[in-house]
mmCIF file of C-alpha atoms and ligand atoms in Angstrom:
data_model
loop_
_atom_site.group_PDB
_atom_site.id
_atom_site.type_symbol
_atom_site.label_atom_id
_atom_site.label_comp_id
_atom_site.label_asym_id
_atom_site.label_seq_id
_atom_site.Cartn_x
_atom_site.Cartn_y
_atom_site.Cartn_z
ATOM 1 C CA UNK A 1 -2.825 14.556 36.009
ATOM 2 C CA UNK A 2 -0.385 12.884 33.645
ATOM 3 C CA UNK A 3 0.842 14.781 30.600
ATOM 4 C CA UNK A 4 -0.770 13.587 27.344
ATOM 5 C CA UNK A 5 1.465 11.360 25.193
ATOM 6 C CA UNK A 6 3.573 13.299 22.692
ATOM 7 C CA UNK A 7 2.055 13.843 19.239
ATOM 8 C CA UNK A 8 3.916 12.064 16.423
ATOM 9 C CA UNK A 9 4.330 14.775 13.812
ATOM 10 C CA UNK A 10 4.993 12.279 11.010
ATOM 11 C CA UNK A 11 1.296 11.387 10.963
ATOM 12 C CA UNK A 12 -0.103 14.925 10.749
ATOM 13 C CA UNK A 13 -1.068 16.295 7.361
ATOM 14 C CA UNK A 14 -0.650 20.026 6.817
ATOM 15 C CA UNK A 15 -4.170 21.043 7.917
ATOM 16 C CA UNK A 16 -3.806 18.961 11.104
ATOM 17 C CA UNK A 17 -0.423 20.506 11.850
ATOM 18 C CA UNK A 18 -1.886 23.974 11.282
ATOM 19 C CA UNK A 19 -4.642 23.169 13.760
ATOM 20 C CA UNK A 20 -2.070 21.919 16.240
ATOM 21 C CA UNK A 21 -0.135 25.209 15.942
ATOM 22 C CA UNK A 22 -3.314 27.220 16.341
ATOM 23 C CA UNK A 23 -4.126 25.317 19.519
ATOM 24 C CA UNK A 24 -0.711 26.302 20.855
ATOM 25 C CA UNK A 25 -1.605 29.932 20.104
ATOM 26 C CA UNK A 26 0.799 30.076 17.158
ATOM 27 C CA UNK A 27 0.429 31.402 13.654
ATOM 28 C CA UNK A 28 -0.487 28.810 11.041
ATOM 29 C CA UNK A 29 2.521 29.521 8.813
ATOM 30 C CA UNK A 30 4.614 27.808 11.463
ATOM 31 C CA UNK A 31 3.010 24.571 10.331
ATOM 32 C CA UNK A 32 4.417 24.900 6.812
ATOM 33 C CA UNK A 33 7.860 25.746 8.203
ATOM 34 C CA UNK A 34 7.940 22.579 10.288
ATOM 35 C CA UNK A 35 6.237 20.383 7.687
ATOM 36 C CA UNK A 36 8.666 21.278 4.913
ATOM 37 C CA UNK A 37 11.786 20.561 6.952
ATOM 38 C CA UNK A 38 10.320 17.449 8.540
ATOM 39 C CA UNK A 39 9.501 15.710 5.269
ATOM 40 C CA UNK A 40 12.638 16.895 3.546
ATOM 41 C CA UNK A 41 14.414 14.856 6.194
ATOM 42 C CA UNK A 42 16.214 17.802 7.845
ATOM 43 C CA UNK A 43 17.819 16.912 11.126
ATOM 44 C CA UNK A 44 16.092 19.743 12.974
ATOM 45 C CA UNK A 45 12.583 20.395 11.624
ATOM 46 C CA UNK A 46 12.190 23.217 14.173
ATOM 47 C CA UNK A 47 15.155 25.221 12.871
ATOM 48 C CA UNK A 48 13.001 28.148 11.658
ATOM 49 C CA UNK A 49 11.164 28.601 14.943
ATOM 50 C CA UNK A 50 11.756 30.933 17.883
ATOM 51 C CA UNK A 51 13.468 29.270 20.838
ATOM 52 C CA UNK A 52 10.390 29.273 23.081
ATOM 53 C CA UNK A 53 8.259 27.394 20.556
ATOM 54 C CA UNK A 54 11.082 25.021 19.775
ATOM 55 C CA UNK A 55 11.449 23.874 23.340
ATOM 56 C CA UNK A 56 7.677 23.529 23.692
ATOM 57 C CA UNK A 57 7.520 21.327 20.572
ATOM 58 C CA UNK A 58 10.458 19.254 21.764
ATOM 59 C CA UNK A 59 8.482 18.548 24.910
ATOM 60 C CA UNK A 60 5.119 17.814 23.344
ATOM 61 C CA UNK A 61 5.928 16.164 20.033
ATOM 62 C CA UNK A 62 8.096 13.466 18.519
ATOM 63 C CA UNK A 63 8.798 12.439 14.939
ATOM 64 C CA UNK A 64 9.479 8.780 15.412
ATOM 65 C CA UNK A 65 9.631 6.146 12.696
ATOM 66 C CA UNK A 66 8.725 2.475 13.080
ATOM 67 C CA UNK A 67 11.952 0.680 14.087
ATOM 68 C CA UNK A 68 13.618 -1.352 11.348
ATOM 69 C CA UNK A 69 13.915 -5.018 12.362
ATOM 70 C CA UNK A 70 15.363 -6.518 9.166
ATOM 71 C CA UNK A 71 16.494 -5.447 5.711
ATOM 72 C CA UNK A 72 16.603 -8.215 3.080
ATOM 73 C CA UNK A 73 17.794 -7.992 -0.484
ATOM 74 C CA UNK A 74 16.486 -10.420 -3.104
ATOM 75 C CA UNK A 75 18.525 -11.556 -6.074
ATOM 76 C CA UNK A 76 16.439 -9.405 -8.436
ATOM 77 C CA UNK A 77 17.143 -6.206 -6.455
ATOM 78 C CA UNK A 78 13.806 -6.200 -4.620
ATOM 79 C CA UNK A 79 14.384 -5.167 -1.028
ATOM 80 C CA UNK A 80 12.120 -6.081 1.863
ATOM 81 C CA UNK A 81 12.109 -3.944 4.985
ATOM 82 C CA UNK A 82 10.649 -5.447 8.113
ATOM 83 C CA UNK A 83 9.494 -2.974 10.772
ATOM 84 C CA UNK A 84 8.353 -3.422 14.339
ATOM 85 C CA UNK A 85 4.889 -2.183 15.195
ATOM 86 C CA UNK A 86 4.485 -2.975 18.874
ATOM 87 C CA UNK A 87 4.431 -6.770 19.140
ATOM 88 C CA UNK A 88 3.944 -7.188 15.394
ATOM 89 C CA UNK A 89 6.191 -7.007 12.414
ATOM 90 C CA UNK A 90 5.068 -5.333 9.194
ATOM 91 C CA UNK A 91 6.724 -5.279 5.785
ATOM 92 C CA UNK A 92 7.454 -2.746 3.094
ATOM 93 C CA UNK A 93 8.949 -3.767 -0.229
ATOM 94 C CA UNK A 94 11.150 -1.583 -2.465
ATOM 95 C CA UNK A 95 10.874 -2.624 -6.105
ATOM 96 C CA UNK A 96 13.279 -1.125 -8.642
ATOM 97 C CA UNK A 97 12.015 -1.251 -12.224
ATOM 98 C CA UNK A 98 14.046 0.784 -14.700
ATOM 99 C CA UNK A 99 13.673 4.434 -13.785
ATOM 100 C CA UNK A 100 10.898 3.633 -11.371
ATOM 101 C CA UNK A 101 11.365 2.799 -7.731
ATOM 102 C CA UNK A 102 8.110 1.621 -6.186
ATOM 103 C CA UNK A 103 7.520 1.220 -2.474
ATOM 104 C CA UNK A 104 4.833 -1.228 -1.403
ATOM 105 C CA UNK A 105 3.494 -0.107 1.979
ATOM 106 C CA UNK A 106 1.528 -1.921 4.708
ATOM 107 C CA UNK A 107 -1.517 -0.316 6.299
ATOM 108 C CA UNK A 108 -2.417 -2.967 8.884
ATOM 109 C CA UNK A 109 -0.578 -5.717 10.756
ATOM 110 C CA UNK A 110 -2.371 -8.795 9.469
ATOM 111 C CA UNK A 111 -5.718 -8.423 7.702
ATOM 112 C CA UNK A 112 -9.293 -9.296 8.665
ATOM 113 C CA UNK A 113 -10.592 -10.036 5.158
ATOM 114 C CA UNK A 114 -9.408 -13.656 4.942
ATOM 115 C CA UNK A 115 -9.087 -13.902 1.139
ATOM 116 C CA UNK A 116 -8.327 -17.565 0.607
ATOM 117 C CA UNK A 117 -5.310 -17.139 -1.672
ATOM 118 C CA UNK A 118 -3.506 -14.596 0.531
ATOM 119 C CA UNK A 119 -0.990 -15.442 3.220
ATOM 120 C CA UNK A 120 -1.607 -12.221 5.125
ATOM 121 C CA UNK A 121 -5.320 -13.098 5.105
ATOM 122 C CA UNK A 122 -4.558 -16.500 6.589
ATOM 123 C CA UNK A 123 -2.862 -14.840 9.563
ATOM 124 C CA UNK A 124 -5.852 -12.855 10.696
ATOM 125 C CA UNK A 125 -5.914 -9.291 11.908
ATOM 126 C CA UNK A 126 -3.720 -7.788 14.582
ATOM 127 C CA UNK A 127 -3.834 -3.977 14.454
ATOM 128 C CA UNK A 128 -4.385 -0.874 12.395
ATOM 129 C CA UNK A 129 -1.222 1.097 11.725
ATOM 130 C CA UNK A 130 -1.163 4.796 12.568
ATOM 131 C CA UNK A 131 -0.646 7.496 9.937
ATOM 132 C CA UNK A 132 2.854 7.996 11.377
ATOM 133 C CA UNK A 133 3.657 4.309 10.931
ATOM 134 C CA UNK A 134 2.428 4.410 7.319
ATOM 135 C CA UNK A 135 4.341 7.595 6.468
ATOM 136 C CA UNK A 136 7.295 6.288 8.497
ATOM 137 C CA UNK A 137 7.706 3.322 6.125
ATOM 138 C CA UNK A 138 8.150 5.748 3.214
ATOM 139 C CA UNK A 139 10.483 7.951 5.217
ATOM 140 C CA UNK A 140 12.817 5.110 6.178
ATOM 141 C CA UNK A 141 12.693 3.531 2.713
ATOM 142 C CA UNK A 142 13.460 6.893 1.076
ATOM 143 C CA UNK A 143 16.498 7.315 3.259
ATOM 144 C CA UNK A 144 17.745 3.779 2.599
ATOM 145 C CA UNK A 145 17.173 4.128 -1.142
ATOM 146 C CA UNK A 146 19.123 7.365 -1.405
ATOM 147 C CA UNK A 147 20.468 8.584 -3.841
ATOM 148 C CA UNK A 148 17.568 6.986 -5.722
ATOM 149 C CA UNK A 149 14.157 8.502 -5.098
ATOM 150 C CA UNK A 150 11.018 6.533 -4.387
ATOM 151 C CA UNK A 151 8.903 7.462 -7.429
ATOM 152 C CA UNK A 152 5.727 5.436 -6.718
ATOM 153 C CA UNK A 153 3.891 4.171 -3.682
ATOM 154 C CA UNK A 154 1.395 1.309 -3.712
ATOM 155 C CA UNK A 155 -0.695 0.472 -0.670
ATOM 156 C CA UNK A 156 -0.395 -3.215 -1.455
ATOM 157 C CA UNK A 157 1.497 -4.488 1.563
ATOM 158 C CA UNK A 158 -0.186 -6.141 4.517
ATOM 159 C CA UNK A 159 -3.726 -5.157 5.311
ATOM 160 C CA UNK A 160 -6.804 -3.627 3.740
ATOM 161 C CA UNK A 161 -6.133 0.116 3.462
ATOM 162 C CA UNK A 162 -9.828 1.001 3.295
ATOM 163 C CA UNK A 163 -10.472 -0.550 6.700
ATOM 164 C CA UNK A 164 -8.027 1.979 8.137
ATOM 165 C CA UNK A 165 -9.247 5.267 6.620
ATOM 166 C CA UNK A 166 -8.498 7.498 9.631
ATOM 167 C CA UNK A 167 -4.787 6.726 9.214
ATOM 168 C CA UNK A 168 -4.771 6.212 5.441
ATOM 169 C CA UNK A 169 -6.223 9.594 4.487
ATOM 170 C CA UNK A 170 -3.719 11.796 6.358
ATOM 171 C CA UNK A 171 -0.872 9.516 5.219
ATOM 172 C CA UNK A 172 -1.954 9.981 1.579
ATOM 173 C CA UNK A 173 -2.095 13.737 2.072
ATOM 174 C CA UNK A 174 1.434 13.839 3.510
ATOM 175 C CA UNK A 175 2.749 11.720 0.648
ATOM 176 C CA UNK A 176 1.171 13.880 -2.055
ATOM 177 C CA UNK A 177 1.631 17.303 -0.417
ATOM 178 C CA UNK A 178 3.820 19.520 -2.615
ATOM 179 C CA UNK A 179 5.993 20.358 0.406
ATOM 180 C CA UNK A 180 5.684 16.850 1.867
ATOM 181 C CA UNK A 181 6.915 13.896 -0.155
ATOM 182 C CA UNK A 182 5.473 15.619 -3.241
ATOM 183 C CA UNK A 183 4.492 12.410 -5.004
ATOM 184 C CA UNK A 184 2.097 12.999 -7.900
ATOM 185 C CA UNK A 185 -1.313 11.585 -6.821
ATOM 186 C CA UNK A 186 -1.464 9.222 -9.776
ATOM 187 C CA UNK A 187 1.749 7.626 -8.547
ATOM 188 C CA UNK A 188 0.221 6.749 -5.202
ATOM 189 C CA UNK A 189 -2.097 3.779 -5.582
ATOM 190 C CA UNK A 190 -4.536 2.473 -3.016
ATOM 191 C CA UNK A 191 -5.530 -1.139 -3.583
ATOM 192 C CA UNK A 192 -8.740 -2.516 -2.106
ATOM 193 C CA UNK A 193 -10.482 -5.854 -1.962
ATOM 194 C CA UNK A 194 -13.711 -3.872 -2.367
ATOM 195 C CA UNK A 195 -14.832 -2.117 0.805
ATOM 196 C CA UNK A 196 -17.465 -0.221 -1.180
ATOM 197 C CA UNK A 197 -18.618 2.455 1.318
ATOM 198 C CA UNK A 198 -14.998 3.358 2.107
ATOM 199 C CA UNK A 199 -14.226 3.712 -1.611
ATOM 200 C CA UNK A 200 -16.651 6.612 -1.713
ATOM 201 C CA UNK A 201 -14.953 8.301 1.240
ATOM 202 C CA UNK A 202 -11.561 7.782 -0.393
ATOM 203 C CA UNK A 203 -12.822 9.272 -3.651
ATOM 204 C CA UNK A 204 -13.959 12.397 -1.849
ATOM 205 C CA UNK A 205 -11.166 12.651 0.710
ATOM 206 C CA UNK A 206 -7.894 12.021 -1.097
ATOM 207 C CA UNK A 207 -6.172 12.258 -4.413
ATOM 208 C CA UNK A 208 -4.694 8.934 -5.457
ATOM 209 C CA UNK A 209 -4.961 6.166 -8.014
ATOM 210 C CA UNK A 210 -7.262 3.213 -7.379
ATOM 211 C CA UNK A 211 -6.651 -0.496 -7.827
ATOM 212 C CA UNK A 212 -9.299 -3.108 -7.140
ATOM 213 C CA UNK A 213 -8.500 -6.720 -6.293
ATOM 214 C CA UNK A 214 -11.140 -8.309 -8.482
ATOM 215 C CA UNK A 215 -9.905 -11.888 -8.984
ATOM 216 C CA UNK A 216 -13.284 -13.228 -10.099
ATOM 217 C CA UNK A 217 -15.962 -11.916 -12.456
ATOM 218 C CA UNK A 218 -18.953 -13.755 -10.992
ATOM 219 C CA UNK A 219 -20.428 -13.430 -7.516
ATOM 220 C CA UNK A 220 -20.522 -17.177 -6.989
ATOM 221 C CA UNK A 221 -16.768 -17.537 -7.466
ATOM 222 C CA UNK A 222 -15.835 -14.261 -5.787
ATOM 223 C CA UNK A 223 -17.942 -15.192 -2.733
ATOM 224 C CA UNK A 224 -15.803 -18.309 -2.412
ATOM 225 C CA UNK A 225 -12.436 -16.607 -2.858
ATOM 226 C CA UNK A 226 -13.056 -13.332 -1.057
ATOM 227 C CA UNK A 227 -15.579 -13.306 1.818
ATOM 228 C CA UNK A 228 -15.912 -9.490 1.514
ATOM 229 C CA UNK A 229 -17.891 -10.108 -1.706
ATOM 230 C CA UNK A 230 -20.793 -11.496 0.322
ATOM 231 C CA UNK A 231 -21.109 -8.109 1.956
ATOM 232 C CA UNK A 232 -20.430 -5.946 -1.112
ATOM 233 C CA UNK A 233 -21.197 -7.958 -4.254
ATOM 234 C CA UNK A 234 -19.860 -7.204 -7.722
ATOM 235 C CA UNK A 235 -22.739 -4.985 -8.854
ATOM 236 C CA UNK A 236 -22.039 -2.553 -5.998
ATOM 237 C CA UNK A 237 -18.289 -2.749 -6.497
ATOM 238 C CA UNK A 238 -18.509 -2.062 -10.235
ATOM 239 C CA UNK A 239 -20.918 0.821 -9.710
ATOM 240 C CA UNK A 240 -18.455 2.402 -7.299
ATOM 241 C CA UNK A 241 -15.619 1.952 -9.838
ATOM 242 C CA UNK A 242 -17.734 3.748 -12.448
ATOM 243 C CA UNK A 243 -18.312 6.602 -9.971
ATOM 244 C CA UNK A 244 -14.576 6.831 -9.430
ATOM 245 C CA UNK A 245 -13.926 7.366 -13.133
ATOM 246 C CA UNK A 246 -16.715 9.893 -13.504
ATOM 247 C CA UNK A 247 -14.408 12.297 -11.740
ATOM 248 C CA UNK A 248 -12.507 13.754 -14.677
ATOM 249 C CA UNK A 249 -9.209 13.886 -12.780
ATOM 250 C CA UNK A 250 -8.973 10.101 -12.767
ATOM 251 C CA UNK A 251 -8.275 8.259 -15.932
ATOM 252 C CA UNK A 252 -8.720 4.586 -15.108
ATOM 253 C CA UNK A 253 -9.041 1.916 -12.447
ATOM 254 C CA UNK A 254 -6.562 -0.947 -12.260
ATOM 255 C CA UNK A 255 -8.233 -4.326 -11.912
ATOM 256 C CA UNK A 256 -6.000 -6.909 -10.273
ATOM 257 C CA UNK A 257 -6.676 -10.521 -11.128
ATOM 258 C CA UNK A 258 -4.635 -13.302 -9.535
ATOM 259 C CA UNK A 259 -4.371 -16.347 -11.808
ATOM 260 C CA UNK A 260 -5.414 -19.536 -9.998
ATOM 261 C CA UNK A 261 -5.059 -22.755 -11.927
ATOM 262 C CA UNK A 262 -8.387 -24.325 -12.854
ATOM 263 C CA UNK A 263 -10.301 -21.833 -10.692
ATOM 264 C CA UNK A 264 -10.520 -18.510 -12.510
ATOM 265 C CA UNK A 265 -8.216 -18.896 -15.521
ATOM 266 C CA UNK A 266 -10.444 -20.564 -18.135
ATOM 267 C CA UNK A 267 -11.983 -19.205 -21.345
ATOM 268 C CA UNK A 268 -15.415 -18.741 -19.730
ATOM 269 C CA UNK A 269 -13.865 -16.673 -16.916
ATOM 270 C CA UNK A 270 -12.119 -14.450 -19.468
ATOM 271 C CA UNK A 271 -15.465 -13.860 -21.206
ATOM 272 C CA UNK A 272 -17.184 -13.086 -17.886
ATOM 273 C CA UNK A 273 -14.419 -10.635 -17.012
ATOM 274 C CA UNK A 274 -14.600 -8.833 -20.364
ATOM 275 C CA UNK A 275 -18.374 -8.532 -19.959
ATOM 276 C CA UNK A 276 -18.105 -7.286 -16.389
ATOM 277 C CA UNK A 277 -15.750 -4.401 -17.185
ATOM 278 C CA UNK A 278 -17.344 -3.435 -20.494
ATOM 279 C CA UNK A 279 -17.505 0.359 -20.765
ATOM 280 C CA UNK A 280 -15.295 0.949 -17.731
ATOM 281 C CA UNK A 281 -11.952 2.651 -18.337
ATOM 282 C CA UNK A 282 -9.638 0.164 -16.728
ATOM 283 C CA UNK A 283 -6.372 -1.693 -17.027
ATOM 284 C CA UNK A 284 -6.315 -5.336 -16.149
ATOM 285 C CA UNK A 285 -3.268 -6.550 -14.288
ATOM 286 C CA UNK A 286 -2.924 -10.327 -14.263
ATOM 287 C CA UNK A 287 -0.960 -11.495 -11.224
ATOM 288 C CA UNK A 288 0.787 -14.865 -11.259
ATOM 289 C CA UNK A 289 -0.240 -16.638 -8.049
ATOM 290 C CA UNK A 290 2.577 -16.811 -5.521
ATOM 291 C CA UNK A 291 2.513 -20.059 -3.634
ATOM 292 C CA UNK A 292 3.168 -20.269 0.092
ATOM 293 C CA UNK A 293 3.207 -23.253 2.391
ATOM 294 C CA UNK A 294 -0.338 -24.399 3.105
ATOM 295 C CA UNK A 295 -1.774 -22.667 0.018
ATOM 296 C CA UNK A 296 -4.983 -24.242 -1.320
ATOM 297 C CA UNK A 297 -4.342 -23.165 -4.919
ATOM 298 C CA UNK A 298 -1.838 -23.698 -7.696
ATOM 299 C CA UNK A 299 -0.506 -21.045 -10.039
ATOM 300 C CA UNK A 300 -1.894 -20.996 -13.576
ATOM 301 C CA UNK A 301 0.734 -22.235 -16.040
ATOM 302 C CA UNK A 302 2.281 -19.383 -18.063
ATOM 303 C CA UNK A 303 0.559 -20.555 -21.271
ATOM 304 C CA UNK A 304 -2.856 -20.270 -19.597
ATOM 305 C CA UNK A 305 -2.014 -16.756 -18.450
ATOM 306 C CA UNK A 306 -1.002 -15.775 -21.995
ATOM 307 C CA UNK A 307 -4.171 -17.288 -23.442
ATOM 308 C CA UNK A 308 -6.282 -15.483 -20.874
ATOM 309 C CA UNK A 309 -4.518 -12.222 -21.701
ATOM 310 C CA UNK A 310 -4.978 -12.685 -25.444
ATOM 311 C CA UNK A 311 -8.643 -13.399 -25.011
ATOM 312 C CA UNK A 312 -9.113 -10.183 -22.993
ATOM 313 C CA UNK A 313 -7.096 -8.197 -25.516
ATOM 314 C CA UNK A 314 -9.329 -9.456 -28.315
ATOM 315 C CA UNK A 315 -12.195 -7.854 -26.424
ATOM 316 C CA UNK A 316 -10.307 -4.569 -26.635
ATOM 317 C CA UNK A 317 -9.025 -4.474 -23.071
ATOM 318 C CA UNK A 318 -5.645 -3.211 -21.885
ATOM 319 C CA UNK A 319 -3.915 -6.042 -20.080
ATOM 320 C CA UNK A 320 -0.554 -6.387 -18.359
ATOM 321 C CA UNK A 321 0.993 -9.339 -16.606
ATOM 322 C CA UNK A 322 2.646 -8.508 -13.322
ATOM 323 C CA UNK A 323 6.215 -9.606 -13.072
ATOM 324 C CA UNK A 324 6.727 -11.490 -9.844
ATOM 325 C CA UNK A 325 9.483 -9.932 -7.758
ATOM 326 C CA UNK A 326 11.381 -10.816 -4.619
ATOM 327 C CA UNK A 327 10.073 -14.371 -4.255
ATOM 328 C CA UNK A 328 13.282 -15.637 -2.649
ATOM 329 C CA UNK A 329 12.728 -13.352 0.345
ATOM 330 C CA UNK A 330 8.940 -13.847 0.453
ATOM 331 C CA UNK A 331 8.397 -10.293 -0.683
ATOM 332 C CA UNK A 332 6.011 -11.089 -3.547
ATOM 333 C CA UNK A 333 2.264 -10.270 -3.586
ATOM 334 C CA UNK A 334 0.368 -12.192 -0.960
ATOM 335 C CA UNK A 335 3.520 -13.491 0.706
ATOM 336 C CA UNK A 336 3.902 -10.747 3.287
ATOM 337 C CA UNK A 337 3.490 -12.205 6.722
ATOM 338 C CA UNK A 338 5.806 -9.943 8.653
ATOM 339 C CA UNK A 339 6.354 -12.457 11.376
ATOM 340 C CA UNK A 340 9.507 -12.840 13.403
ATOM 341 C CA UNK A 341 9.778 -15.217 16.323
ATOM 342 C CA UNK A 342 12.112 -14.552 19.214
ATOM 343 C CA UNK A 343 14.034 -12.058 17.137
ATOM 344 C CA UNK A 344 14.796 -14.656 14.477
ATOM 345 C CA UNK A 345 13.511 -14.572 11.007
ATOM 346 C CA UNK A 346 11.231 -17.572 10.454
ATOM 347 C CA UNK A 347 11.350 -17.418 6.676
ATOM 348 C CA UNK A 348 13.802 -19.724 4.958
ATOM 349 C CA UNK A 349 16.467 -17.450 3.538
ATOM 350 C CA UNK A 350 18.915 -18.254 0.820
ATOM 351 C CA UNK A 351 22.520 -17.993 1.865
ATOM 352 C CA UNK A 352 23.412 -15.332 -0.676
ATOM 353 C CA UNK A 353 20.394 -13.280 0.382
ATOM 354 C CA UNK A 354 21.626 -13.261 3.922
ATOM 355 C CA UNK A 355 25.027 -12.127 2.790
ATOM 356 C CA UNK A 356 23.693 -9.451 0.495
ATOM 357 C CA UNK A 357 21.442 -8.209 3.262
ATOM 358 C CA UNK A 358 24.361 -7.270 5.462
HETATM 359 N N1 SAH B 401 -6.155 -5.604 0.819
HETATM 360 C C1 SAH B 401 -5.781 -4.855 -0.354
HETATM 361 C C2 SAH B 401 -4.324 -4.552 -0.401
HETATM 362 C C3 SAH B 401 -3.427 -5.779 -0.570
HETATM 363 S S1 SAH B 401 -2.746 -5.697 -2.145
HETATM 364 C C4 SAH B 401 -6.274 -5.583 -1.590
HETATM 365 O O1 SAH B 401 -6.783 -6.685 -1.458
HETATM 366 O O2 SAH B 401 -6.213 -5.038 -2.677
HETATM 367 C C5 SAH B 401 -2.079 -7.237 -2.416
HETATM 368 C C6 SAH B 401 -2.475 -7.774 -3.771
HETATM 369 O O3 SAH B 401 -1.893 -9.072 -3.919
HETATM 370 C C7 SAH B 401 -3.966 -7.963 -3.873
HETATM 371 O O4 SAH B 401 -4.405 -7.764 -5.171
HETATM 372 C C8 SAH B 401 -4.080 -9.403 -3.484
HETATM 373 O O5 SAH B 401 -5.298 -9.941 -3.894
HETATM 374 C C9 SAH B 401 -2.910 -10.018 -4.177
HETATM 375 N N2 SAH B 401 -2.515 -11.309 -3.623
HETATM 376 C C10 SAH B 401 -2.827 -11.817 -2.424
HETATM 377 N N3 SAH B 401 -2.302 -13.041 -2.271
HETATM 378 C C11 SAH B 401 -1.629 -13.315 -3.403
HETATM 379 C C12 SAH B 401 -0.831 -14.420 -3.835
HETATM 380 N N4 SAH B 401 -0.626 -15.472 -3.046
HETATM 381 N N5 SAH B 401 -0.280 -14.359 -5.048
HETATM 382 C C13 SAH B 401 -0.442 -13.262 -5.831
HETATM 383 N N6 SAH B 401 -1.167 -12.196 -5.465
HETATM 384 C C14 SAH B 401 -1.757 -12.217 -4.268
#
């Protein structure tokens, strides 16, 4: 009989690590000893353990990160990390913004949801990432960012996080554990295109902030832009958002709305949107559309975006406009495609970016 493959400790939350120790016949407090050192980035996470247990863990476990394949710096300071995940490449993006340093993390290689305005969606789905690969992105990024600390995490990289709950939930627990990465739950945001049944599981299973990729306020338009809406239409999605807020620990839902010229950026759409979210504690985040080659849509002109914002604000809504970051290295929303062919980057890179990246 072959030995089972080693367990990657990076993907185990504290309860899972405690269970693992118990199965080895060890006391549960050993789990906290290993967990604390592991996520603090100590060289030897087994330093507190007796020699016998140490050598057993060295044989049966690993703590391996996804290998870094490229590290690109944009002119605005945004930094894109490209990791290998088997045959695929996945991206994480580090976004400095004043005191904040946000890491945008991928949860899948590719994405099955096929939203029409999203480059990742155009690629199709390749694989779910493991909890260790999700946590690993934060671990590597934290090390590279040092001495700055990653203050926020957004699950807004490649993939639909809620189609990968078995990896997402433990990864969220490791990130928010007080002796793990110790990120405050409201600084870890899961963004979903609206996988309604999984939203309920997320609400019950993890502490985090919620963002919903809304993008249209009527079913007829949303059906066209986001095929997932045909399965879980707006009424169900909005009901689930209301449930989310009923929990007193959560203060609001972020509604993301990508601005597509002549499609969803007119006065009637603004009225529909205000009506749809009436009574829901939410913040609306307008996202300028990032164009990619082969895109079917055009970005709304800035004056349309401002008009749209003003109209929503007149209805009493809180609205922000997302600043587009890292466009020159294709690190902006909806531009993550992670692909590398024959070890060469296929994205056009500016000369200075290449130099800065060294
Ligand atoms: N699947 C999840 C997580 C991805 S988050 C979700 O849909 O929420 C990425 C965000 O960028 C989503 O709000 C997505 O709709 C948006 N986006 C996708 N393509 C975009 C583009 N070309 N320009 C701007 N935003 C885009």
